[in-house]
């Protein structure tokens, strides 16, 4: 999995980013100063992506980026800038330095995660998906290996539980999966009243995220759920 360097002096934000990126399966290297982040990148790196806050107490994110660009080892490291400022000048400076993307605070973490994925995909630091890991059903496309899902070519960000749930239902399409089965296979727990409702809550959220494909997951009354066997006539 990709290595991601983060330099952000706001401790809360750094922790939030670290948590969310780790949750996505990335290896994360968080630092609160540009000097420390740069040192890590030079000695332990290069990372597959550097997320750099621009306004830092010592060395600025722009300077860190500049230094990364000027060393052979880190020259091609993709950079995503974080900034509290929204002036266009920052954007220009960011892209002139060869930043791959730019996010203005406050930002939505999910949005950031999508951008991170997009950058890593473009930079090719993650291997291309093998054909057999791609599953297409109607407007739904799923990459099992990379845990990505698209509906009508738009990526939809699922939690790991939602992904497992969808994967299981889709793999057994046309066959009913009881709530107990889902609990055992997706959550690895045995049935209780509360946990059975958990399945319903997750299926509801998953359907919402799947948009036009949400109704491909059918409710089988008093039993559980089933992924529609054949694509629907539209
Ligand atoms: Ca800052």
PDB file of N, CA and C in Angstrom, residues 4-100:
ATOM      1  N   UNK A   4       2.256   7.587   2.651  1.00  0.00           N
ATOM      2  CA  UNK A   4       1.862   8.992   2.556  1.00  0.00           C
ATOM      3  C   UNK A   4       2.497   9.806   3.678  1.00  0.00           C
ATOM      4  N   UNK A   5       3.198  10.861   3.278  1.00  0.00           N
ATOM      5  CA  UNK A   5       3.795  11.789   4.233  1.00  0.00           C
ATOM      6  C   UNK A   5       2.791  12.926   4.456  1.00  0.00           C
ATOM      7  N   UNK A   6       2.544  13.273   5.709  1.00  0.00           N
ATOM      8  CA  UNK A   6       1.686  14.436   5.986  1.00  0.00           C
ATOM      9  C   UNK A   6       2.463  15.400   6.862  1.00  0.00           C
ATOM     10  N   UNK A   7       2.473  16.676   6.478  1.00  0.00           N
ATOM     11  CA  UNK A   7       3.023  17.719   7.342  1.00  0.00           C
ATOM     12  C   UNK A   7       1.910  18.719   7.606  1.00  0.00           C
ATOM     13  N   UNK A   8       1.513  18.802   8.861  1.00  0.00           N
ATOM     14  CA  UNK A   8       0.416  19.680   9.271  1.00  0.00           C
ATOM     15  C   UNK A   8       0.652  20.060  10.724  1.00  0.00           C
ATOM     16  N   UNK A   9       0.733  21.360  11.004  1.00  0.00           N
ATOM     17  CA  UNK A   9       1.043  21.768  12.378  1.00  0.00           C
ATOM     18  C   UNK A   9      -0.163  21.742  13.313  1.00  0.00           C
ATOM     19  N   UNK A  10      -1.382  21.747  12.755  1.00  0.00           N
ATOM     20  CA  UNK A  10      -2.568  21.667  13.627  1.00  0.00           C
ATOM     21  C   UNK A  10      -2.737  20.214  14.041  1.00  0.00           C
ATOM     22  N   UNK A  11      -2.521  19.985  15.339  1.00  0.00           N
ATOM     23  CA  UNK A  11      -2.492  18.615  15.834  1.00  0.00           C
ATOM     24  C   UNK A  11      -3.793  17.846  15.574  1.00  0.00           C
ATOM     25  N   UNK A  12      -4.927  18.509  15.813  1.00  0.00           N
ATOM     26  CA  UNK A  12      -6.217  17.836  15.615  1.00  0.00           C
ATOM     27  C   UNK A  12      -6.406  17.393  14.170  1.00  0.00           C
ATOM     28  N   UNK A  13      -6.071  18.306  13.268  1.00  0.00           N
ATOM     29  CA  UNK A  13      -6.237  17.990  11.850  1.00  0.00           C
ATOM     30  C   UNK A  13      -5.275  16.872  11.433  1.00  0.00           C
ATOM     31  N   UNK A  14      -4.053  16.944  11.953  1.00  0.00           N
ATOM     32  CA  UNK A  14      -3.063  15.918  11.638  1.00  0.00           C
ATOM     33  C   UNK A  14      -3.566  14.544  12.082  1.00  0.00           C
ATOM     34  N   UNK A  15      -4.115  14.503  13.299  1.00  0.00           N
ATOM     35  CA  UNK A  15      -4.641  13.253  13.836  1.00  0.00           C
ATOM     36  C   UNK A  15      -5.802  12.732  12.995  1.00  0.00           C
ATOM     37  N   UNK A  16      -6.691  13.646  12.604  1.00  0.00           N
ATOM     38  CA  UNK A  16      -7.847  13.264  11.781  1.00  0.00           C
ATOM     39  C   UNK A  16      -7.393  12.687  10.442  1.00  0.00           C
ATOM     40  N   UNK A  17      -6.450  13.352   9.815  1.00  0.00           N
ATOM     41  CA  UNK A  17      -5.956  12.883   8.517  1.00  0.00           C
ATOM     42  C   UNK A  17      -5.268  11.534   8.652  1.00  0.00           C
ATOM     43  N   UNK A  18      -4.441  11.430   9.693  1.00  0.00           N
ATOM     44  CA  UNK A  18      -3.724  10.178   9.927  1.00  0.00           C
ATOM     45  C   UNK A  18      -4.709   9.020  10.105  1.00  0.00           C
ATOM     46  N   UNK A  19      -5.704   9.260  10.946  1.00  0.00           N
ATOM     47  CA  UNK A  19      -6.697   8.225  11.224  1.00  0.00           C
ATOM     48  C   UNK A  19      -7.424   7.783   9.951  1.00  0.00           C
ATOM     49  N   UNK A  20      -7.897   8.769   9.189  1.00  0.00           N
ATOM     50  CA  UNK A  20      -8.681   8.453   8.002  1.00  0.00           C
ATOM     51  C   UNK A  20      -7.859   7.780   6.899  1.00  0.00           C
ATOM     52  N   UNK A  21      -6.633   8.221   6.740  1.00  0.00           N
ATOM     53  CA  UNK A  21      -5.790   7.619   5.703  1.00  0.00           C
ATOM     54  C   UNK A  21      -5.392   6.196   6.097  1.00  0.00           C
ATOM     55  N   UNK A  22      -5.119   5.995   7.381  1.00  0.00           N
ATOM     56  CA  UNK A  22      -4.788   4.647   7.862  1.00  0.00           C
ATOM     57  C   UNK A  22      -5.985   3.725   7.664  1.00  0.00           C
ATOM     58  N   UNK A  23      -7.159   4.277   7.930  1.00  0.00           N
ATOM     59  CA  UNK A  23      -8.387   3.509   7.776  1.00  0.00           C
ATOM     60  C   UNK A  23      -8.576   3.056   6.334  1.00  0.00           C
ATOM     61  N   UNK A  24      -8.068   3.838   5.393  1.00  0.00           N
ATOM     62  CA  UNK A  24      -8.138   3.488   3.972  1.00  0.00           C
ATOM     63  C   UNK A  24      -7.051   2.488   3.590  1.00  0.00           C
ATOM     64  N   UNK A  25      -6.197   2.182   4.560  1.00  0.00           N
ATOM     65  CA  UNK A  25      -5.163   1.176   4.301  1.00  0.00           C
ATOM     66  C   UNK A  25      -3.803   1.748   3.911  1.00  0.00           C
ATOM     67  N   UNK A  26      -3.650   3.068   3.973  1.00  0.00           N
ATOM     68  CA  UNK A  26      -2.361   3.650   3.607  1.00  0.00           C
ATOM     69  C   UNK A  26      -1.408   3.604   4.795  1.00  0.00           C
ATOM     70  N   UNK A  27      -0.122   3.600   4.475  1.00  0.00           N
ATOM     71  CA  UNK A  27       0.910   3.718   5.502  1.00  0.00           C
ATOM     72  C   UNK A  27       1.139   5.218   5.659  1.00  0.00           C
ATOM     73  N   UNK A  28       0.970   5.725   6.883  1.00  0.00           N
ATOM     74  CA  UNK A  28       1.011   7.179   7.071  1.00  0.00           C
ATOM     75  C   UNK A  28       2.189   7.624   7.932  1.00  0.00           C
ATOM     76  N   UNK A  29       2.851   8.697   7.503  1.00  0.00           N
ATOM     77  CA  UNK A  29       3.974   9.249   8.253  1.00  0.00           C
ATOM     78  C   UNK A  29       3.653  10.709   8.581  1.00  0.00           C
ATOM     79  N   UNK A  30       3.123  10.970   9.778  1.00  0.00           N
ATOM     80  CA  UNK A  30       2.685  12.321  10.142  1.00  0.00           C
ATOM     81  C   UNK A  30       3.758  13.128  10.871  1.00  0.00           C
ATOM     82  N   UNK A  31       3.880  14.399  10.477  1.00  0.00           N
ATOM     83  CA  UNK A  31       4.825  15.300  11.137  1.00  0.00           C
ATOM     84  C   UNK A  31       4.183  16.673  11.304  1.00  0.00           C
ATOM     85  N   UNK A  32       4.613  17.375  12.367  1.00  0.00           N
ATOM     86  CA  UNK A  32       4.065  18.702  12.618  1.00  0.00           C
ATOM     87  C   UNK A  32       4.954  19.830  12.100  1.00  0.00           C
ATOM     88  N   UNK A  33       6.145  19.496  11.627  1.00  0.00           N
ATOM     89  CA  UNK A  33       6.980  20.555  11.070  1.00  0.00           C
ATOM     90  C   UNK A  33       7.550  20.138   9.718  1.00  0.00           C
ATOM     91  N   UNK A  34       7.778  21.147   8.892  1.00  0.00           N
ATOM     92  CA  UNK A  34       8.325  20.908   7.565  1.00  0.00           C
ATOM     93  C   UNK A  34       9.708  20.279   7.622  1.00  0.00           C
ATOM     94  N   UNK A  35      10.501  20.727   8.596  1.00  0.00           N
ATOM     95  CA  UNK A  35      11.860  20.211   8.734  1.00  0.00           C
ATOM     96  C   UNK A  35      11.848  18.697   8.997  1.00  0.00           C
ATOM     97  N   UNK A  36      10.975  18.288   9.916  1.00  0.00           N
ATOM     98  CA  UNK A  36      10.909  16.853  10.253  1.00  0.00           C
ATOM     99  C   UNK A  36      10.390  16.028   9.077  1.00  0.00           C
ATOM    100  N   UNK A  37       9.357  16.569   8.423  1.00  0.00           N
ATOM    101  CA  UNK A  37       8.776  15.858   7.284  1.00  0.00           C
ATOM    102  C   UNK A  37       9.788  15.683   6.166  1.00  0.00           C
ATOM    103  N   UNK A  38      10.514  16.765   5.908  1.00  0.00           N
ATOM    104  CA  UNK A  38      11.529  16.741   4.848  1.00  0.00           C
ATOM    105  C   UNK A  38      12.634  15.741   5.174  1.00  0.00           C
ATOM    106  N   UNK A  39      13.056  15.764   6.429  1.00  0.00           N
ATOM    107  CA  UNK A  39      14.109  14.846   6.858  1.00  0.00           C
ATOM    108  C   UNK A  39      13.677  13.393   6.653  1.00  0.00           C
ATOM    109  N   UNK A  40      12.433  13.128   7.031  1.00  0.00           N
ATOM    110  CA  UNK A  40      11.925  11.767   6.839  1.00  0.00           C
ATOM    111  C   UNK A  40      11.934  11.397   5.351  1.00  0.00           C
ATOM    112  N   UNK A  41      11.425  12.334   4.518  1.00  0.00           N
ATOM    113  CA  UNK A  41      11.324  12.065   3.077  1.00  0.00           C
ATOM    114  C   UNK A  41      12.689  11.780   2.465  1.00  0.00           C
ATOM    115  N   UNK A  42      13.701  12.513   2.914  1.00  0.00           N
ATOM    116  CA  UNK A  42      15.046  12.348   2.370  1.00  0.00           C
ATOM    117  C   UNK A  42      15.695  11.055   2.844  1.00  0.00           C
ATOM    118  N   UNK A  43      15.461  10.717   4.097  1.00  0.00           N
ATOM    119  CA  UNK A  43      16.142   9.555   4.661  1.00  0.00           C
ATOM    120  C   UNK A  43      15.363   8.247   4.543  1.00  0.00           C
ATOM    121  N   UNK A  44      14.062   8.313   4.789  1.00  0.00           N
ATOM    122  CA  UNK A  44      13.254   7.093   4.769  1.00  0.00           C
ATOM    123  C   UNK A  44      12.404   6.992   3.508  1.00  0.00           C
ATOM    124  N   UNK A  45      12.184   8.115   2.847  1.00  0.00           N
ATOM    125  CA  UNK A  45      11.293   8.170   1.699  1.00  0.00           C
ATOM    126  C   UNK A  45      11.919   7.533   0.468  1.00  0.00           C
ATOM    127  N   UNK A  46      11.448   7.894  -0.725  1.00  0.00           N
ATOM    128  CA  UNK A  46      10.399   8.888  -0.923  1.00  0.00           C
ATOM    129  C   UNK A  46       8.999   8.332  -0.658  1.00  0.00           C
ATOM    130  N   UNK A  47       8.085   9.200  -0.232  1.00  0.00           N
ATOM    131  CA  UNK A  47       6.699   8.749  -0.086  1.00  0.00           C
ATOM    132  C   UNK A  47       6.033   8.668  -1.460  1.00  0.00           C
ATOM    133  N   UNK A  48       4.890   8.008  -1.537  1.00  0.00           N
ATOM    134  CA  UNK A  48       4.137   7.948  -2.798  1.00  0.00           C
ATOM    135  C   UNK A  48       3.325   9.227  -2.970  1.00  0.00           C
ATOM    136  N   UNK A  49       3.128   9.933  -1.848  1.00  0.00           N
ATOM    137  CA  UNK A  49       2.403  11.202  -1.885  1.00  0.00           C
ATOM    138  C   UNK A  49       2.797  12.013  -0.660  1.00  0.00           C
ATOM    139  N   UNK A  50       2.968  13.333  -0.844  1.00  0.00           N
ATOM    140  CA  UNK A  50       3.208  14.228   0.289  1.00  0.00           C
ATOM    141  C   UNK A  50       2.031  15.187   0.407  1.00  0.00           C
ATOM    142  N   UNK A  51       1.385  15.183   1.565  1.00  0.00           N
ATOM    143  CA  UNK A  51       0.302  16.133   1.836  1.00  0.00           C
ATOM    144  C   UNK A  51       0.924  17.224   2.706  1.00  0.00           C
ATOM    145  N   UNK A  52       1.013  18.440   2.178  1.00  0.00           N
ATOM    146  CA  UNK A  52       1.728  19.506   2.869  1.00  0.00           C
ATOM    147  C   UNK A  52       0.836  20.696   3.182  1.00  0.00           C
ATOM    148  N   UNK A  53       0.774  21.036   4.451  1.00  0.00           N
ATOM    149  CA  UNK A  53       0.104  22.266   4.839  1.00  0.00           C
ATOM    150  C   UNK A  53       1.032  23.401   4.391  1.00  0.00           C
ATOM    151  N   UNK A  54       0.463  24.491   3.882  1.00  0.00           N
ATOM    152  CA  UNK A  54       1.324  25.583   3.418  1.00  0.00           C
ATOM    153  C   UNK A  54       1.843  26.429   4.586  1.00  0.00           C
ATOM    154  N   UNK A  55       0.927  26.830   5.471  1.00  0.00           N
ATOM    155  CA  UNK A  55       1.306  27.700   6.586  1.00  0.00           C
ATOM    156  C   UNK A  55       1.804  26.877   7.762  1.00  0.00           C
ATOM    157  N   UNK A  56       3.107  26.826   7.911  1.00  0.00           N
ATOM    158  CA  UNK A  56       3.726  26.086   9.014  1.00  0.00           C
ATOM    159  C   UNK A  56       4.600  27.055   9.787  1.00  0.00           C
ATOM    160  N   UNK A  57       4.815  26.798  11.067  1.00  0.00           N
ATOM    161  CA  UNK A  57       5.597  27.734  11.883  1.00  0.00           C
ATOM    162  C   UNK A  57       7.036  27.941  11.391  1.00  0.00           C
ATOM    163  N   UNK A  58       7.707  26.900  10.991  1.00  0.00           N
ATOM    164  CA  UNK A  58       9.080  27.046  10.496  1.00  0.00           C
ATOM    165  C   UNK A  58       9.099  27.054   8.981  1.00  0.00           C
ATOM    166  N   UNK A  59       9.695  26.021   8.412  1.00  0.00           N
ATOM    167  CA  UNK A  59       9.744  25.883   6.961  1.00  0.00           C
ATOM    168  C   UNK A  59       8.330  25.708   6.409  1.00  0.00           C
ATOM    169  N   UNK A  60       7.946  26.511   5.426  1.00  0.00           N
ATOM    170  CA  UNK A  60       6.582  26.433   4.889  1.00  0.00           C
ATOM    171  C   UNK A  60       6.414  25.195   4.005  1.00  0.00           C
ATOM    172  N   UNK A  61       5.157  24.855   3.758  1.00  0.00           N
ATOM    173  CA  UNK A  61       4.866  23.714   2.894  1.00  0.00           C
ATOM    174  C   UNK A  61       5.420  23.935   1.497  1.00  0.00           C
ATOM    175  N   UNK A  62       5.374  25.195   1.044  1.00  0.00           N
ATOM    176  CA  UNK A  62       5.893  25.525  -0.287  1.00  0.00           C
ATOM    177  C   UNK A  62       7.395  25.253  -0.353  1.00  0.00           C
ATOM    178  N   UNK A  63       8.089  25.612   0.734  1.00  0.00           N
ATOM    179  CA  UNK A  63       9.532  25.368   0.786  1.00  0.00           C
ATOM    180  C   UNK A  63       9.815  23.858   0.817  1.00  0.00           C
ATOM    181  N   UNK A  64       9.002  23.141   1.581  1.00  0.00           N
ATOM    182  CA  UNK A  64       9.189  21.682   1.627  1.00  0.00           C
ATOM    183  C   UNK A  64       9.035  21.109   0.221  1.00  0.00           C
ATOM    184  N   UNK A  65       8.003  21.563  -0.474  1.00  0.00           N
ATOM    185  CA  UNK A  65       7.745  21.093  -1.844  1.00  0.00           C
ATOM    186  C   UNK A  65       8.930  21.417  -2.750  1.00  0.00           C
ATOM    187  N   UNK A  66       9.418  22.654  -2.614  1.00  0.00           N
ATOM    188  CA  UNK A  66      10.542  23.102  -3.421  1.00  0.00           C
ATOM    189  C   UNK A  66      11.768  22.203  -3.188  1.00  0.00           C
ATOM    190  N   UNK A  67      12.016  21.889  -1.930  1.00  0.00           N
ATOM    191  CA  UNK A  67      13.172  21.024  -1.598  1.00  0.00           C
ATOM    192  C   UNK A  67      12.969  19.598  -2.123  1.00  0.00           C
ATOM    193  N   UNK A  68      11.725  19.117  -2.019  1.00  0.00           N
ATOM    194  CA  UNK A  68      11.449  17.769  -2.537  1.00  0.00           C
ATOM    195  C   UNK A  68      11.740  17.732  -4.036  1.00  0.00           C
ATOM    196  N   UNK A  69      11.309  18.797  -4.733  1.00  0.00           N
ATOM    197  CA  UNK A  69      11.495  18.870  -6.190  1.00  0.00           C
ATOM    198  C   UNK A  69      12.963  18.973  -6.586  1.00  0.00           C
ATOM    199  N   UNK A  70      13.772  19.528  -5.692  1.00  0.00           N
ATOM    200  CA  UNK A  70      15.163  19.754  -6.076  1.00  0.00           C
ATOM    201  C   UNK A  70      16.093  18.574  -5.768  1.00  0.00           C
ATOM    202  N   UNK A  71      15.541  17.521  -5.224  1.00  0.00           N
ATOM    203  CA  UNK A  71      16.370  16.330  -4.988  1.00  0.00           C
ATOM    204  C   UNK A  71      15.939  15.173  -5.884  1.00  0.00           C
ATOM    205  N   UNK A  72      16.924  14.531  -6.437  1.00  0.00           N
ATOM    206  CA  UNK A  72      16.665  13.424  -7.357  1.00  0.00           C
ATOM    207  C   UNK A  72      15.693  12.397  -6.770  1.00  0.00           C
ATOM    208  N   UNK A  73      15.960  12.052  -5.535  1.00  0.00           N
ATOM    209  CA  UNK A  73      15.203  11.003  -4.857  1.00  0.00           C
ATOM    210  C   UNK A  73      13.704  11.313  -4.734  1.00  0.00           C
ATOM    211  N   UNK A  74      13.390  12.590  -4.522  1.00  0.00           N
ATOM    212  CA  UNK A  74      11.994  12.956  -4.247  1.00  0.00           C
ATOM    213  C   UNK A  74      11.396  13.845  -5.341  1.00  0.00           C
ATOM    214  N   UNK A  75      12.119  13.974  -6.447  1.00  0.00           N
ATOM    215  CA  UNK A  75      11.712  14.875  -7.525  1.00  0.00           C
ATOM    216  C   UNK A  75      10.284  14.626  -8.019  1.00  0.00           C
ATOM    217  N   UNK A  76       9.922  13.373  -8.152  1.00  0.00           N
ATOM    218  CA  UNK A  76       8.620  13.044  -8.735  1.00  0.00           C
ATOM    219  C   UNK A  76       7.530  12.726  -7.717  1.00  0.00           C
ATOM    220  N   UNK A  77       7.801  13.006  -6.451  1.00  0.00           N
ATOM    221  CA  UNK A  77       6.791  12.733  -5.431  1.00  0.00           C
ATOM    222  C   UNK A  77       5.578  13.647  -5.634  1.00  0.00           C
ATOM    223  N   UNK A  78       4.387  13.086  -5.798  1.00  0.00           N
ATOM    224  CA  UNK A  78       3.198  13.939  -5.941  1.00  0.00           C
ATOM    225  C   UNK A  78       2.967  14.736  -4.652  1.00  0.00           C
ATOM    226  N   UNK A  79       2.525  15.973  -4.806  1.00  0.00           N
ATOM    227  CA  UNK A  79       2.274  16.836  -3.652  1.00  0.00           C
ATOM    228  C   UNK A  79       0.845  17.362  -3.680  1.00  0.00           C
ATOM    229  N   UNK A  80       0.202  17.295  -2.526  1.00  0.00           N
ATOM    230  CA  UNK A  80      -1.127  17.881  -2.361  1.00  0.00           C
ATOM    231  C   UNK A  80      -0.999  18.929  -1.254  1.00  0.00           C
ATOM    232  N   UNK A  81      -1.324  20.169  -1.582  1.00  0.00           N
ATOM    233  CA  UNK A  81      -1.219  21.242  -0.596  1.00  0.00           C
ATOM    234  C   UNK A  81      -2.517  21.434   0.185  1.00  0.00           C
ATOM    235  N   UNK A  82      -2.355  21.760   1.472  1.00  0.00           N
ATOM    236  CA  UNK A  82      -3.489  22.153   2.299  1.00  0.00           C
ATOM    237  C   UNK A  82      -3.252  23.612   2.653  1.00  0.00           C
ATOM    238  N   UNK A  83      -4.298  24.426   2.559  1.00  0.00           N
ATOM    239  CA  UNK A  83      -4.101  25.806   2.945  1.00  0.00           C
ATOM    240  C   UNK A  83      -5.345  26.424   3.535  1.00  0.00           C
ATOM    241  N   UNK A  84      -5.137  27.333   4.484  1.00  0.00           N
ATOM    242  CA  UNK A  84      -6.251  28.053   5.074  1.00  0.00           C
ATOM    243  C   UNK A  84      -6.643  29.214   4.163  1.00  0.00           C
ATOM    244  N   UNK A  85      -5.761  29.560   3.272  1.00  0.00           N
ATOM    245  CA  UNK A  85      -6.025  30.711   2.412  1.00  0.00           C
ATOM    246  C   UNK A  85      -6.617  30.262   1.080  1.00  0.00           C
ATOM    247  N   UNK A  86      -7.538  31.078   0.581  1.00  0.00           N
ATOM    248  CA  UNK A  86      -8.196  30.656  -0.651  1.00  0.00           C
ATOM    249  C   UNK A  86      -7.859  31.558  -1.835  1.00  0.00           C
ATOM    250  N   UNK A  87      -6.961  32.489  -1.630  1.00  0.00           N
ATOM    251  CA  UNK A  87      -6.605  33.392  -2.728  1.00  0.00           C
ATOM    252  C   UNK A  87      -6.051  32.609  -3.920  1.00  0.00           C
ATOM    253  N   UNK A  88      -6.353  33.124  -5.098  1.00  0.00           N
ATOM    254  CA  UNK A  88      -5.889  32.464  -6.314  1.00  0.00           C
ATOM    255  C   UNK A  88      -4.365  32.404  -6.383  1.00  0.00           C
ATOM    256  N   UNK A  89      -3.718  33.378  -5.784  1.00  0.00           N
ATOM    257  CA  UNK A  89      -2.262  33.424  -5.833  1.00  0.00           C
ATOM    258  C   UNK A  89      -1.654  32.140  -5.259  1.00  0.00           C
ATOM    259  N   UNK A  90      -2.293  31.640  -4.192  1.00  0.00           N
ATOM    260  CA  UNK A  90      -1.800  30.400  -3.602  1.00  0.00           C
ATOM    261  C   UNK A  90      -1.904  29.253  -4.583  1.00  0.00           C
ATOM    262  N   UNK A  91      -3.009  29.241  -5.281  1.00  0.00           N
ATOM    263  CA  UNK A  91      -3.253  28.183  -6.249  1.00  0.00           C
ATOM    264  C   UNK A  91      -2.165  28.209  -7.324  1.00  0.00           C
ATOM    265  N   UNK A  92      -1.902  29.421  -7.808  1.00  0.00           N
ATOM    266  CA  UNK A  92      -0.878  29.575  -8.849  1.00  0.00           C
ATOM    267  C   UNK A  92       0.483  29.116  -8.332  1.00  0.00           C
ATOM    268  N   UNK A  93       0.842  29.610  -7.157  1.00  0.00           N
ATOM    269  CA  UNK A  93       2.130  29.233  -6.570  1.00  0.00           C
ATOM    270  C   UNK A  93       2.202  27.730  -6.404  1.00  0.00           C
ATOM    271  N   UNK A  94       1.102  27.153  -5.918  1.00  0.00           N
ATOM    272  CA  UNK A  94       1.064  25.708  -5.701  1.00  0.00           C
ATOM    273  C   UNK A  94       1.313  24.928  -6.974  1.00  0.00           C
ATOM    274  N   UNK A  95       0.594  25.308  -8.033  1.00  0.00           N
ATOM    275  CA  UNK A  95       0.724  24.540  -9.265  1.00  0.00           C
ATOM    276  C   UNK A  95       2.031  24.836 -10.000  1.00  0.00           C
ATOM    277  N   UNK A  96       2.523  26.060  -9.829  1.00  0.00           N
ATOM    278  CA  UNK A  96       3.813  26.374 -10.460  1.00  0.00           C
ATOM    279  C   UNK A  96       4.914  25.496  -9.881  1.00  0.00           C
ATOM    280  N   UNK A  97       4.757  25.172  -8.625  1.00  0.00           N
ATOM    281  CA  UNK A  97       5.750  24.308  -7.983  1.00  0.00           C
ATOM    282  C   UNK A  97       5.543  22.838  -8.343  1.00  0.00           C
ATOM    283  N   UNK A  98       4.519  22.602  -9.121  1.00  0.00           N
ATOM    284  CA  UNK A  98       4.283  21.231  -9.535  1.00  0.00           C
ATOM    285  C   UNK A  98       3.442  20.440  -8.549  1.00  0.00           C
ATOM    286  N   UNK A  99       2.600  21.151  -7.809  1.00  0.00           N
ATOM    287  CA  UNK A  99       1.701  20.440  -6.907  1.00  0.00           C
ATOM    288  C   UNK A  99       0.672  19.698  -7.751  1.00  0.00           C
ATOM    289  N   UNK A 100       0.243  18.556  -7.277  1.00  0.00           N
ATOM    290  CA  UNK A 100      -0.721  17.763  -8.018  1.00  0.00           C
ATOM    291  C   UNK A 100      -2.148  18.146  -7.686  1.00  0.00           C
TER     292      UNK A 100
END
